[in-house]
Amino acid sequence: VITRNAGDEVKRAEELGYFKFGGSTVLLLFEPGRMVFDDDLADNSSTALETLIRVGMSIGHSPDVPQHTPDMRKSEDEITEAEKKEAKRRIQGNFAMEQSPSDSGDDDVPKRRLSYVPTMNTMAASAM
């Protein structure tokens, strides 16, 4: 909910608005020219691809400082099947391991069986 009007003067630490329950958006403000987004985020954004960001990950850097290299994207031929499966598990969760059709490249591995069918409540709780 935005609590300011267009044209209002805003000073440091003053409220611009607040988030109601149910959202997970984070808003970062930077002075022009003070920050450059990392290449992987810029590339994904230009193709409308959502990017999972975790605590501690680099999202950008000062223009006069080189980009943090551990967050750099690997070329397609450098990514192992194990890395693909781990990324898929992190993004989709364990529930997707049972449902996913042959896109991770390992169909011979026995599928995990759930002891119960997850509900929206159990899936939300597992994401916390």
PDB file of C-alpha atoms in Angstrom:
ATOM      1  CA  VAL A   1       0.000   0.000   0.000  1.00  0.00           C
ATOM      2  CA  ILE A   2       1.597   3.282  -1.070  1.00  0.00           C
ATOM      3  CA  THR A   3       1.177   5.993   1.560  1.00  0.00           C
ATOM      4  CA  ARG A   4       2.716   8.861  -0.441  1.00  0.00           C
ATOM      5  CA  ASN A   5       1.387  10.878  -3.344  1.00  0.00           C
ATOM      6  CA  ALA A   6       3.148  11.744  -6.597  1.00  0.00           C
ATOM      7  CA  GLY A   7       5.338  14.793  -6.094  1.00  0.00           C
ATOM      8  CA  ASP A   8       5.649  14.419  -2.296  1.00  0.00           C
ATOM      9  CA  GLU A   9       9.119  15.150  -0.947  1.00  0.00           C
ATOM     10  CA  VAL A  10      10.549  12.079   0.770  1.00  0.00           C
ATOM     11  CA  LYS A  11      13.536  12.084   3.094  1.00  0.00           C
ATOM     12  CA  ARG A  12      15.733   9.231   4.275  1.00  0.00           C
ATOM     13  CA  ALA A  13      13.975   6.645   6.503  1.00  0.00           C
ATOM     14  CA  GLU A  14      10.490   8.033   5.844  1.00  0.00           C
ATOM     15  CA  GLU A  15       7.727   5.583   4.985  1.00  0.00           C
ATOM     16  CA  LEU A  16       6.738   5.309   1.335  1.00  0.00           C
ATOM     17  CA  GLY A  17       4.258   2.541   1.945  1.00  0.00           C
ATOM     18  CA  TYR A  18       3.936  -0.887   3.479  1.00  0.00           C
ATOM     19  CA  PHE A  19       3.299  -4.473   2.458  1.00  0.00           C
ATOM     20  CA  LYS A  20       0.130  -6.243   3.475  1.00  0.00           C
ATOM     21  CA  PHE A  21       0.159  -9.891   4.512  1.00  0.00           C
ATOM     22  CA  GLY A  22       0.601 -12.312   1.637  1.00  0.00           C
ATOM     23  CA  GLY A  23       3.238 -10.529  -0.413  1.00  0.00           C
ATOM     24  CA  SER A  24       6.934 -11.223  -0.645  1.00  0.00           C
ATOM     25  CA  THR A  25       8.120  -8.291  -2.716  1.00  0.00           C
ATOM     26  CA  VAL A  26      11.219  -6.409  -1.641  1.00  0.00           C
ATOM     27  CA  LEU A  27      11.892  -2.937  -2.973  1.00  0.00           C
ATOM     28  CA  LEU A  28      15.464  -1.661  -3.250  1.00  0.00           C
ATOM     29  CA  LEU A  29      16.210   1.941  -4.148  1.00  0.00           C
ATOM     30  CA  PHE A  30      19.562   3.078  -5.524  1.00  0.00           C
ATOM     31  CA  GLU A  31      20.879   6.455  -6.547  1.00  0.00           C
ATOM     32  CA  PRO A  32      21.361   6.663 -10.339  1.00  0.00           C
ATOM     33  CA  GLY A  33      24.748   5.332 -11.450  1.00  0.00           C
ATOM     34  CA  ARG A  34      25.632   3.844  -8.034  1.00  0.00           C
ATOM     35  CA  MET A  35      24.741   0.209  -8.755  1.00  0.00           C
ATOM     36  CA  VAL A  36      24.852  -2.170 -11.712  1.00  0.00           C
ATOM     37  CA  PHE A  37      22.792  -5.379 -11.609  1.00  0.00           C
ATOM     38  CA  ASP A  38      24.718  -8.633 -12.080  1.00  0.00           C
ATOM     39  CA  ASP A  39      24.700 -10.011 -15.629  1.00  0.00           C
ATOM     40  CA  ASP A  40      22.671 -13.126 -14.782  1.00  0.00           C
ATOM     41  CA  LEU A  41      19.830 -11.043 -13.322  1.00  0.00           C
ATOM     42  CA  ALA A  42      19.911  -8.581 -16.219  1.00  0.00           C
ATOM     43  CA  ASP A  43      19.856 -11.434 -18.772  1.00  0.00           C
ATOM     44  CA  ASN A  44      17.002 -13.247 -17.020  1.00  0.00           C
ATOM     45  CA  SER A  45      15.037 -10.026 -16.648  1.00  0.00           C
ATOM     46  CA  SER A  46      15.356  -9.222 -20.348  1.00  0.00           C
ATOM     47  CA  THR A  47      13.775 -12.599 -21.194  1.00  0.00           C
ATOM     48  CA  ALA A  48      11.079 -12.393 -18.478  1.00  0.00           C
ATOM     49  CA  LEU A  49      12.654 -15.311 -16.579  1.00  0.00           C
ATOM     50  CA  GLU A  50      12.097 -15.327 -12.822  1.00  0.00           C
ATOM     51  CA  THR A  51      15.292 -15.685 -10.794  1.00  0.00           C
ATOM     52  CA  LEU A  52      15.454 -17.321  -7.368  1.00  0.00           C
ATOM     53  CA  ILE A  53      17.456 -15.086  -5.018  1.00  0.00           C
ATOM     54  CA  ARG A  54      18.663 -16.425  -1.688  1.00  0.00           C
ATOM     55  CA  VAL A  55      20.026 -14.604   1.333  1.00  0.00           C
ATOM     56  CA  GLY A  56      23.648 -13.650   0.786  1.00  0.00           C
ATOM     57  CA  MET A  57      23.574 -13.853  -3.006  1.00  0.00           C
ATOM     58  CA  SER A  58      24.984 -10.998  -5.039  1.00  0.00           C
ATOM     59  CA  ILE A  59      22.442  -9.006  -7.045  1.00  0.00           C
ATOM     60  CA  GLY A  60      24.704  -6.192  -8.180  1.00  0.00           C
ATOM     61  CA  HIS A  61      27.804  -4.165  -7.602  1.00  0.00           C
ATOM     62  CA  SER A  62      29.252  -0.682  -7.761  1.00  0.00           C
ATOM     63  CA  PRO A  63      30.179   0.276 -11.351  1.00  0.00           C
ATOM     64  CA  ASP A  64      33.870   0.606 -10.376  1.00  0.00           C
ATOM     65  CA  VAL A  65      33.988  -2.841  -8.686  1.00  0.00           C
ATOM     66  CA  PRO A  66      34.067  -6.097 -10.692  1.00  0.00           C
ATOM     67  CA  GLN A  67      31.113  -8.460 -10.522  1.00  0.00           C
ATOM     68  CA  HIS A  68      31.194 -11.234  -7.878  1.00  0.00           C
ATOM     69  CA  THR A  69      32.269 -14.308  -9.867  1.00  0.00           C
ATOM     70  CA  PRO A  70      30.733 -17.228  -7.871  1.00  0.00           C
ATOM     71  CA  ASP A  71      27.287 -16.035  -8.996  1.00  0.00           C
ATOM     72  CA  MET A  72      28.331 -16.063 -12.642  1.00  0.00           C
ATOM     73  CA  ARG A  73      26.346 -18.322 -14.937  1.00  0.00           C
ATOM     74  CA  LYS A  74      28.099 -21.377 -16.372  1.00  0.00           C
ATOM     75  CA  SER A  75      27.918 -22.163 -20.061  1.00  0.00           C
ATOM     76  CA  GLU A  76      25.448 -24.933 -20.975  1.00  0.00           C
ATOM     77  CA  ASP A  77      28.168 -27.526 -21.664  1.00  0.00           C
ATOM     78  CA  GLU A  78      29.787 -26.967 -18.220  1.00  0.00           C
ATOM     79  CA  ILE A  79      26.636 -27.852 -16.228  1.00  0.00           C
ATOM     80  CA  THR A  80      26.579 -31.447 -14.975  1.00  0.00           C
ATOM     81  CA  GLU A  81      23.447 -33.571 -14.665  1.00  0.00           C
ATOM     82  CA  ALA A  82      23.904 -33.602 -10.882  1.00  0.00           C
ATOM     83  CA  GLU A  83      23.912 -29.776 -10.846  1.00  0.00           C
ATOM     84  CA  LYS A  84      20.773 -29.703 -13.002  1.00  0.00           C
ATOM     85  CA  LYS A  85      18.978 -32.104 -10.652  1.00  0.00           C
ATOM     86  CA  GLU A  86      20.043 -30.149  -7.559  1.00  0.00           C
ATOM     87  CA  ALA A  87      18.869 -26.870  -9.107  1.00  0.00           C
ATOM     88  CA  LYS A  88      15.549 -28.470 -10.057  1.00  0.00           C
ATOM     89  CA  ARG A  89      15.103 -29.853  -6.528  1.00  0.00           C
ATOM     90  CA  ARG A  90      15.818 -26.431  -4.989  1.00  0.00           C
ATOM     91  CA  ILE A  91      13.444 -24.587  -7.308  1.00  0.00           C
ATOM     92  CA  GLN A  92      10.568 -27.084  -7.511  1.00  0.00           C
ATOM     93  CA  GLY A  93      10.953 -28.852  -4.177  1.00  0.00           C
ATOM     94  CA  ASN A  94      10.820 -32.553  -3.355  1.00  0.00           C
ATOM     95  CA  PHE A  95       7.171 -32.865  -4.440  1.00  0.00           C
ATOM     96  CA  ALA A  96       8.180 -32.174  -8.040  1.00  0.00           C
ATOM     97  CA  MET A  97      10.658 -35.070  -8.019  1.00  0.00           C
ATOM     98  CA  GLU A  98       7.762 -37.515  -8.253  1.00  0.00           C
ATOM     99  CA  GLN A  99       5.750 -35.622 -10.870  1.00  0.00           C
ATOM    100  CA  SER A 100       8.396 -34.311 -13.248  1.00  0.00           C
ATOM    101  CA  PRO A 101       8.586 -36.052 -16.640  1.00  0.00           C
ATOM    102  CA  SER A 102      12.129 -36.774 -17.927  1.00  0.00           C
ATOM    103  CA  ASP A 103      13.431 -33.222 -18.022  1.00  0.00           C
ATOM    104  CA  SER A 104      16.274 -33.814 -15.574  1.00  0.00           C
ATOM    105  CA  GLY A 105      17.770 -36.606 -17.649  1.00  0.00           C
ATOM    106  CA  ASP A 106      17.587 -39.469 -15.136  1.00  0.00           C
ATOM    107  CA  ASP A 107      14.481 -41.602 -15.584  1.00  0.00           C
ATOM    108  CA  ASP A 108      16.044 -44.826 -14.235  1.00  0.00           C
ATOM    109  CA  VAL A 109      16.262 -43.626 -10.635  1.00  0.00           C
ATOM    110  CA  PRO A 110      13.345 -44.906  -8.510  1.00  0.00           C
ATOM    111  CA  LYS A 111      10.864 -42.174  -7.739  1.00  0.00           C
ATOM    112  CA  ARG A 112      10.320 -41.086  -4.153  1.00  0.00           C
ATOM    113  CA  ARG A 113       6.909 -41.879  -2.757  1.00  0.00           C
ATOM    114  CA  LEU A 114       5.103 -39.497  -0.460  1.00  0.00           C
ATOM    115  CA  SER A 115       3.387 -40.941   2.590  1.00  0.00           C
ATOM    116  CA  TYR A 116       0.475 -38.556   2.059  1.00  0.00           C
ATOM    117  CA  VAL A 117      -0.792 -36.227  -0.612  1.00  0.00           C
ATOM    118  CA  PRO A 118       0.399 -32.700   0.190  1.00  0.00           C
ATOM    119  CA  THR A 119      -2.204 -30.034   0.687  1.00  0.00           C
ATOM    120  CA  MET A 120      -1.717 -26.322   0.183  1.00  0.00           C
ATOM    121  CA  ASN A 121      -1.106 -26.004   3.936  1.00  0.00           C
ATOM    122  CA  THR A 122       1.604 -28.673   4.028  1.00  0.00           C
ATOM    123  CA  MET A 123       3.312 -27.269   0.946  1.00  0.00           C
ATOM    124  CA  ALA A 124       3.253 -23.745   2.396  1.00  0.00           C
ATOM    125  CA  ALA A 125       4.642 -25.025   5.694  1.00  0.00           C
ATOM    126  CA  SER A 126       7.459 -26.858   3.905  1.00  0.00           C
ATOM    127  CA  ALA A 127       8.433 -23.638   2.126  1.00  0.00           C
ATOM    128  CA  MET A 128       8.940 -21.745   5.401  1.00  0.00           C
TER     129      MET A 128
END
